[in-house]
């Protein structure tokens, strides 16, 4: 799946399943898309989340495709865009450069 479609699919899963389930903001982290600060929420890794059938499989596949190695995924709750979460506490765009 191309990166833009994968990003749209992940965004749809996030909205439809009201993810993340834990409402924990990462303070001092700015969104690479809209620039808002303190709106980034980490997404749960697939092995710690239980979604219904196809959604679970889709989430796992999208996580493997989009999450850079040794990084997690998050979402900006202002603009609803998924982001990569860096080890040094930053948020990065998931769109190819």
Short mmCIF file of N, CA and C in Angstrom, two decimals:
data_model
loop_
_atom_site.label_atom_id
_atom_site.label_comp_id
_atom_site.label_asym_id
_atom_site.label_seq_id
_atom_site.Cartn_x
_atom_site.Cartn_y
_atom_site.Cartn_z
N UNK A 1 0.86 -1.18 0.00
CA UNK A 1 0.00 0.00 0.00
C UNK A 1 0.90 1.24 0.00
N UNK A 2 0.58 2.23 -0.83
CA UNK A 2 1.42 3.42 -0.89
C UNK A 2 1.28 4.21 0.41
N UNK A 3 2.30 5.00 0.78
CA UNK A 3 2.31 5.70 2.07
C UNK A 3 1.12 6.62 2.30
N UNK A 4 0.64 7.30 1.28
CA UNK A 4 -0.51 8.20 1.46
C UNK A 4 -1.78 7.43 1.79
N UNK A 5 -2.01 6.32 1.09
CA UNK A 5 -3.19 5.49 1.38
C UNK A 5 -3.07 4.85 2.76
N UNK A 6 -1.86 4.41 3.11
CA UNK A 6 -1.65 3.81 4.44
C UNK A 6 -1.94 4.83 5.53
N UNK A 7 -1.48 6.05 5.34
CA UNK A 7 -1.71 7.11 6.32
C UNK A 7 -3.21 7.40 6.45
N UNK A 8 -3.92 7.46 5.33
CA UNK A 8 -5.37 7.67 5.36
C UNK A 8 -6.08 6.52 6.05
N UNK A 9 -5.64 5.29 5.80
CA UNK A 9 -6.25 4.13 6.44
C UNK A 9 -6.03 4.15 7.95
N UNK A 10 -4.82 4.51 8.36
CA UNK A 10 -4.54 4.59 9.80
C UNK A 10 -5.38 5.70 10.43
N UNK A 11 -5.49 6.82 9.76
CA UNK A 11 -6.30 7.92 10.28
C UNK A 11 -7.76 7.48 10.45
N UNK A 12 -8.28 6.74 9.48
CA UNK A 12 -9.65 6.23 9.57
C UNK A 12 -9.82 5.29 10.76
N UNK A 13 -8.86 4.37 10.94
CA UNK A 13 -8.92 3.44 12.08
C UNK A 13 -8.88 4.19 13.40
N UNK A 14 -8.05 5.22 13.47
CA UNK A 14 -7.94 6.02 14.70
C UNK A 14 -9.28 6.66 15.03
N UNK A 15 -9.90 7.27 14.04
CA UNK A 15 -11.17 7.96 14.26
C UNK A 15 -12.31 6.99 14.57
N UNK A 16 -12.41 5.91 13.80
CA UNK A 16 -13.51 4.96 13.98
C UNK A 16 -13.42 4.21 15.31
N UNK A 17 -12.20 3.96 15.79
CA UNK A 17 -12.02 3.20 17.03
C UNK A 17 -11.69 4.07 18.23
N UNK A 18 -11.76 5.39 18.03
CA UNK A 18 -11.50 6.35 19.10
C UNK A 18 -10.16 6.08 19.80
N UNK A 19 -9.11 6.01 18.97
CA UNK A 19 -7.77 5.76 19.48
C UNK A 19 -7.04 7.08 19.67
N UNK A 20 -6.13 7.16 20.59
CA UNK A 20 -5.74 6.13 21.55
C UNK A 20 -6.79 6.01 22.66
N UNK A 21 -6.80 4.88 23.29
CA UNK A 21 -7.77 4.65 24.36
C UNK A 21 -7.32 5.34 25.65
N UNK A 22 -6.00 5.50 25.83
CA UNK A 22 -5.47 6.25 26.98
C UNK A 22 -5.28 7.69 26.53
N UNK A 23 -5.82 8.62 27.29
CA UNK A 23 -5.69 10.03 26.94
C UNK A 23 -4.50 10.63 27.68
N UNK A 24 -3.31 10.39 27.12
CA UNK A 24 -2.08 10.86 27.74
C UNK A 24 -1.33 11.74 26.73
N UNK A 25 -1.29 13.04 27.01
CA UNK A 25 -0.61 13.98 26.10
C UNK A 25 0.89 13.95 26.36
N UNK A 26 1.66 14.13 25.28
CA UNK A 26 3.11 14.26 25.39
C UNK A 26 3.43 15.75 25.42
N UNK A 27 3.83 16.26 26.55
CA UNK A 27 4.07 17.69 26.71
C UNK A 27 5.38 18.10 26.05
N UNK A 28 5.34 19.27 25.41
CA UNK A 28 6.52 19.79 24.76
C UNK A 28 6.78 19.21 23.38
N UNK A 29 5.84 18.44 22.87
CA UNK A 29 5.99 17.83 21.54
C UNK A 29 5.05 18.55 20.58
N UNK A 30 5.61 19.04 19.49
CA UNK A 30 4.81 19.77 18.50
C UNK A 30 4.47 18.87 17.32
N UNK A 31 3.29 19.09 16.76
CA UNK A 31 2.84 18.34 15.60
C UNK A 31 3.59 18.83 14.36
N UNK A 32 4.15 17.91 13.57
CA UNK A 32 4.86 18.32 12.35
C UNK A 32 3.92 18.81 11.25
N UNK A 33 2.64 18.58 11.39
CA UNK A 33 1.67 19.00 10.38
C UNK A 33 1.06 20.36 10.71
N UNK A 34 0.52 20.52 11.91
CA UNK A 34 -0.19 21.76 12.25
C UNK A 34 0.58 22.66 13.20
N UNK A 35 1.62 22.13 13.84
CA UNK A 35 2.45 22.93 14.73
C UNK A 35 1.93 23.06 16.16
N UNK A 36 0.74 22.52 16.43
CA UNK A 36 0.20 22.61 17.78
C UNK A 36 1.07 21.83 18.75
N UNK A 37 1.17 22.34 19.94
CA UNK A 37 1.98 21.73 20.98
C UNK A 37 1.07 21.06 22.00
N UNK A 38 1.53 20.03 22.62
CA UNK A 38 0.83 19.32 23.69
C UNK A 38 -0.49 18.68 23.26
N UNK A 39 -0.61 18.36 21.99
CA UNK A 39 -1.81 17.68 21.47
C UNK A 39 -1.49 16.27 20.98
N UNK A 40 -0.21 15.88 21.05
CA UNK A 40 0.21 14.56 20.56
C UNK A 40 -0.10 13.51 21.62
N UNK A 41 -0.78 12.46 21.19
CA UNK A 41 -1.10 11.33 22.06
C UNK A 41 -0.46 10.08 21.46
N UNK A 42 0.26 9.28 22.27
CA UNK A 42 0.84 8.04 21.74
C UNK A 42 -0.26 7.01 21.46
N UNK A 43 -0.12 6.30 20.35
CA UNK A 43 -1.04 5.21 20.03
C UNK A 43 -0.54 3.93 20.69
N UNK A 44 -1.48 3.09 21.05
CA UNK A 44 -1.12 1.81 21.65
C UNK A 44 -0.52 0.89 20.59
N UNK A 45 0.57 0.19 20.92
CA UNK A 45 1.11 -0.81 19.98
C UNK A 45 0.05 -1.89 19.75
N UNK A 46 0.06 -2.52 18.58
CA UNK A 46 -0.97 -3.51 18.26
C UNK A 46 -1.05 -4.67 19.25
N UNK A 47 0.07 -5.06 19.83
CA UNK A 47 0.04 -6.21 20.75
C UNK A 47 -0.57 -5.88 22.11
N UNK A 48 -0.87 -4.61 22.36
CA UNK A 48 -1.50 -4.22 23.63
C UNK A 48 -2.93 -3.72 23.43
N UNK A 49 -3.43 -3.85 22.21
CA UNK A 49 -4.74 -3.31 21.87
C UNK A 49 -5.62 -4.40 21.30
N UNK A 50 -6.89 -4.36 21.61
CA UNK A 50 -7.83 -5.35 21.07
C UNK A 50 -8.92 -4.61 20.30
N UNK A 51 -8.90 -4.79 18.99
CA UNK A 51 -9.92 -4.22 18.11
C UNK A 51 -10.70 -5.35 17.48
N UNK A 52 -11.81 -5.03 16.85
CA UNK A 52 -12.60 -6.07 16.20
C UNK A 52 -11.90 -6.58 14.94
N UNK A 53 -12.00 -7.86 14.67
CA UNK A 53 -11.46 -8.59 13.54
C UNK A 53 -10.59 -7.88 12.53
N UNK A 54 -11.21 -7.34 11.47
CA UNK A 54 -10.45 -6.73 10.39
C UNK A 54 -9.69 -5.49 10.85
N UNK A 55 -10.26 -4.75 11.78
CA UNK A 55 -9.58 -3.55 12.28
C UNK A 55 -8.26 -3.91 12.96
N UNK A 56 -8.25 -5.00 13.73
CA UNK A 56 -7.03 -5.41 14.42
C UNK A 56 -5.95 -5.79 13.40
N UNK A 57 -6.32 -6.59 12.41
CA UNK A 57 -5.35 -6.99 11.39
C UNK A 57 -4.86 -5.79 10.61
N UNK A 58 -5.75 -4.88 10.27
CA UNK A 58 -5.36 -3.68 9.55
C UNK A 58 -4.45 -2.79 10.35
N UNK A 59 -4.76 -2.64 11.63
CA UNK A 59 -3.94 -1.82 12.52
C UNK A 59 -2.53 -2.40 12.64
N UNK A 60 -2.45 -3.71 12.81
CA UNK A 60 -1.14 -4.37 12.91
C UNK A 60 -0.33 -4.16 11.63
N UNK A 61 -0.96 -4.33 10.48
CA UNK A 61 -0.27 -4.16 9.20
C UNK A 61 0.18 -2.71 9.02
N UNK A 62 -0.68 -1.76 9.31
CA UNK A 62 -0.32 -0.35 9.16
C UNK A 62 0.79 0.04 10.13
N UNK A 63 0.75 -0.49 11.35
CA UNK A 63 1.81 -0.20 12.33
C UNK A 63 3.15 -0.69 11.79
N UNK A 64 3.17 -1.92 11.27
CA UNK A 64 4.42 -2.47 10.71
C UNK A 64 4.92 -1.64 9.54
N UNK A 65 3.99 -1.17 8.70
CA UNK A 65 4.37 -0.41 7.52
C UNK A 65 4.81 1.02 7.85
N UNK A 66 4.14 1.66 8.78
CA UNK A 66 4.37 3.09 9.00
C UNK A 66 5.31 3.43 10.15
N UNK A 67 5.35 2.61 11.18
CA UNK A 67 6.20 2.93 12.33
C UNK A 67 7.66 2.68 11.99
N UNK A 68 8.49 3.73 12.02
CA UNK A 68 9.91 3.50 11.78
C UNK A 68 10.49 2.57 12.86
N UNK A 69 11.55 1.83 12.53
CA UNK A 69 12.14 0.93 13.52
C UNK A 69 12.48 1.67 14.82
N UNK A 70 12.21 1.03 15.92
CA UNK A 70 12.50 1.56 17.25
C UNK A 70 11.72 2.83 17.58
N UNK A 71 10.62 3.06 16.86
CA UNK A 71 9.80 4.22 17.14
C UNK A 71 8.36 3.78 17.30
N UNK A 72 7.57 4.64 17.87
CA UNK A 72 6.15 4.37 18.01
C UNK A 72 5.35 5.30 17.11
N UNK A 73 4.05 5.17 17.21
CA UNK A 73 3.16 6.04 16.47
C UNK A 73 2.30 6.82 17.45
N UNK A 74 1.88 7.97 17.01
CA UNK A 74 0.99 8.80 17.80
C UNK A 74 0.02 9.50 16.88
N UNK A 75 -0.81 10.34 17.46
CA UNK A 75 -1.77 11.12 16.68
C UNK A 75 -1.90 12.50 17.31
N UNK A 76 -2.01 13.51 16.47
CA UNK A 76 -2.28 14.86 16.93
C UNK A 76 -3.80 14.96 17.09
N UNK A 77 -4.26 15.23 18.28
CA UNK A 77 -5.69 15.29 18.51
C UNK A 77 -6.29 16.62 18.07
N UNK A 78 -5.47 17.52 17.54
CA UNK A 78 -5.99 18.76 16.96
C UNK A 78 -6.31 18.56 15.49
N UNK A 79 -5.31 18.11 14.70
CA UNK A 79 -5.51 17.95 13.25
C UNK A 79 -5.81 16.50 12.85
N UNK A 80 -5.73 15.56 13.82
CA UNK A 80 -6.04 14.14 13.62
C UNK A 80 -5.06 13.41 12.70
N UNK A 81 -3.87 13.95 12.51
CA UNK A 81 -2.87 13.29 11.67
C UNK A 81 -1.99 12.36 12.49
N UNK A 82 -1.79 11.13 12.03
CA UNK A 82 -0.86 10.22 12.69
C UNK A 82 0.58 10.72 12.52
N UNK A 83 1.41 10.48 13.52
CA UNK A 83 2.81 10.90 13.51
C UNK A 83 3.70 9.77 14.00
N UNK A 84 4.98 9.82 13.62
CA UNK A 84 5.98 8.91 14.17
C UNK A 84 6.53 9.56 15.43
N UNK A 85 6.69 8.79 16.48
CA UNK A 85 7.24 9.30 17.73
C UNK A 85 8.69 8.86 17.87
N UNK A 86 9.59 9.81 17.94
CA UNK A 86 11.01 9.52 18.03
C UNK A 86 11.44 9.16 19.44
N UNK A 87 12.58 8.51 19.53
CA UNK A 87 13.13 8.10 20.82
C UNK A 87 13.50 9.31 21.66
N UNK A 88 13.81 10.44 21.01
CA UNK A 88 14.19 11.63 21.77
C UNK A 88 12.99 12.53 22.07
N UNK A 89 11.78 11.99 21.94
CA UNK A 89 10.59 12.72 22.33
C UNK A 89 10.06 13.69 21.30
N UNK A 90 10.37 13.47 20.04
CA UNK A 90 9.83 14.37 19.01
C UNK A 90 8.79 13.63 18.18
N UNK A 91 8.01 14.41 17.45
CA UNK A 91 7.02 13.85 16.53
C UNK A 91 7.45 14.20 15.12
N UNK A 92 7.38 13.19 14.24
CA UNK A 92 7.80 13.38 12.85
C UNK A 92 6.67 13.00 11.90
N UNK A 93 6.72 13.61 10.73
CA UNK A 93 5.72 13.31 9.69
C UNK A 93 5.90 11.88 9.21
N UNK A 94 4.80 11.25 8.87
CA UNK A 94 4.83 9.90 8.30
C UNK A 94 4.84 9.94 6.78
N UNK A 95 4.72 11.13 6.20
CA UNK A 95 4.73 11.25 4.75
C UNK A 95 6.16 11.17 4.22
N UNK A 96 6.34 10.50 3.09
CA UNK A 96 7.69 10.42 2.53
C UNK A 96 8.17 11.80 2.10
N UNK A 97 9.46 12.02 2.25
CA UNK A 97 10.04 13.33 1.92
C UNK A 97 10.20 13.50 0.44
#
